[in-house]
Amino acid sequence: MRQYFILFIFGLLITFSSCRTDFDTVVSSGNLKFSRDTVYLDTVFKNIGSGTYQLKVYNTSKDDISIPTIQLKNGLNSKYRMTVDGMSGNNGKIFKDVTLLSKDSLYIFIETTADITDANPTDFLYTDQIQFDSGANLQEVNLITLIQDAVFLYPQQKPDGTKEKIIIEGKPVDGFYLNENDAVNGNELLFTNQKPYVIYGFAGVPENKTVTFQAGARVFFHANSGLYVDNKASLQINGAVSTTNKLENEVVFEGDRLESLYDNIPGQWNSVIFAKGSKNHSINHLTLKNAITGLNIKSPDNSSTIEIKNTQIYNCAEYGILAQNAYINGENIVINYAGFASLSCVYGGNYLFTHCTFNNNWQGSSQFAVNLSNSMAGATPPTNPLIQATFNNCIIYGSGTNEFNLNKNTNAAFVYQLNNCLLKFNSSSTNPDYQFKTDTEHYNQIILNENPKFYNVNQNKLNINTTSPAFAKGNQAYMIPLDIIGASRTSPPDLGAYQSAAFPK
């Protein structure tokens, strides 16, 4: 009898468990909550996939629910695509009977690939909506993307299936030479402000040709891509002063990831490389950011001096400017954040920098704002004379202990001088090269280890105001009349590339 009773109880347990409603769902009543009512996908180039964006959906009710449909309003024709809690649905466009437990949430990840023809012709916005359910229970989340038309420059594919290549320092790399008579793009040696340019691989400037960038030109480089100025070729960047924060007249070089997450990530593209023997370069109002090395100058033709003026270089994984035995006249240059050095002049050369701000707030312990050397490992001969390295009315600063480094080889000339500069060098050194107060041959009117009080280093705003120790400490003899953004300097001028009157709003 006892055995029958146990079996009876066991049977009841099975019966009740089979009737549990813990995992039963009710149809959604249209009371879902969302992490945002509009998902703005950052600007994308036509037919180039966007980044992935997230929407979180919440079930705040006490019931487990089933959402009959989650779909894009434009259905299978939409240029957006989604995954819903890891499910791909019908081509990432339509999802049926999606379960969402009580007090739980699910993730929707959204991407797009659209053409300029898909966008609204007046504002170039491509829009759609994610629809949850329909009828009286319909809820919607907006999707908005700005589509940019662009000129795409890239290596062609050869008949054998391999990509076109060019030779850089003896090595073949994916690349192509710009063509002034291209059948599709016309003159590829002239970059205008009509459309942005997107470069894949290295765009080469052929021998005896000049590439010109007009004011307002925008160039976006894909990963491992860059610009290569070949032997006897020239680079002319003709930017101009801008009147707004949009830098409408600057020439801008940056990576092709337009999502805000990538705004300040170093190393997204390679470099602008000046080959040995290249010549007649002029750079004015260039903003360059997020490269491995910004300007990589490899012993150009020393019969001509490279003019670099009113130029900003930020967030480079290795160097802002790396110059090898170059001749450079630099005015109103600002460099910040570089893994090795903001400015590195190696293997000799001839350099004059006036009203420049070389700062390096890279998070490390061995980086410099300025590095000077008259030698280079593996070079033949191993040393080259540093004919001159003069810094007038400059700021050389950063987050490291010492932001100024001299790597002198006594087998070649090493001539340098700093006049009216603010300099960070905190170590107590007996080295005769670093006697900033007593060595008048190399150092005159040095402000040592005083914080210049930049406006916002993390945002690359290296402006100063009247409370800065660099205020009105410049020498009138070296003054450049206008600062990097076109503000008039007063006498005595401030140190660095910015006049204090131009403090940002």
Coordinates of N, CA and C in Angstrom, one line a residue, residues 354-355 392-393 419-420 445 472-482 488-495 499:
T354 N 60.2 77.8 -35.8 CA 59.8 79.0 -35.1 C 58.3 79.0 -34.7
H355 N 58.1 79.4 -33.5 CA 56.7 79.5 -33.0 C 56.0 78.1 -33.2
N392 N 63.1 78.7 -32.1 CA 62.9 80.0 -31.7 C 61.4 80.2 -31.2
N393 N 61.2 80.7 -30.0 CA 59.9 81.0 -29.5 C 59.0 79.8 -29.5
N419 N 66.3 79.3 -28.5 CA 66.1 80.7 -28.1 C 64.7 81.0 -27.7
N420 N 64.6 81.5 -26.5 CA 63.2 81.9 -26.0 C 62.3 80.7 -26.1
Q445 N 67.5 82.4 -22.8 CA 66.1 82.7 -22.3 C 65.2 81.5 -22.3
A472 N 53.6 86.1 -23.6 CA 54.5 87.3 -23.9 C 56.0 87.1 -23.6
K473 N 56.4 85.8 -23.7 CA 57.8 85.5 -23.4 C 58.7 85.3 -24.7
G474 N 58.1 85.6 -25.9 CA 58.8 85.4 -27.1 C 59.7 86.6 -27.4
N475 N 60.6 86.4 -28.4 CA 61.5 87.4 -28.8 C 61.0 88.0 -30.1
Q476 N 60.8 89.3 -30.1 CA 60.3 90.1 -31.2 C 61.1 89.8 -32.5
A477 N 62.4 89.5 -32.4 CA 63.2 89.3 -33.6 C 62.8 88.0 -34.3
Y478 N 62.1 87.1 -33.7 CA 61.8 85.8 -34.3 C 60.3 85.8 -34.6
M479 N 59.5 86.8 -34.3 CA 58.1 86.8 -34.4 C 57.5 86.6 -35.8
I480 N 56.6 85.6 -35.9 CA 55.8 85.5 -37.1 C 54.5 86.2 -36.9
P481 N 54.1 87.1 -37.8 CA 53.0 88.0 -37.5 C 51.7 87.3 -37.2
L482 N 51.4 86.2 -37.8 CA 50.1 85.5 -37.6 C 50.3 84.2 -36.9
S488 N 46.5 87.6 -35.0 CA 47.7 88.5 -35.0 C 48.5 88.4 -33.7
R489 N 49.8 88.3 -33.8 CA 50.6 88.3 -32.6 C 50.9 89.7 -32.2
T490 N 51.1 89.9 -30.9 CA 51.4 91.2 -30.4 C 52.9 91.1 -29.9
S491 N 53.4 92.2 -29.6 CA 54.8 92.3 -29.2 C 54.9 92.6 -27.7
P492 N 55.7 91.8 -26.9 CA 56.3 90.6 -27.3 C 55.4 89.5 -27.5
P493 N 55.6 88.5 -28.4 CA 54.7 87.5 -28.8 C 54.7 86.4 -27.7
D494 N 53.7 85.6 -27.7 CA 53.6 84.4 -26.8 C 54.5 83.3 -27.5
L495 N 55.0 82.4 -26.6 CA 55.7 81.2 -27.2 C 54.7 80.2 -27.8
Q499 N 48.7 82.3 -30.3 CA 48.7 83.5 -29.6 C 47.6 83.5 -28.5

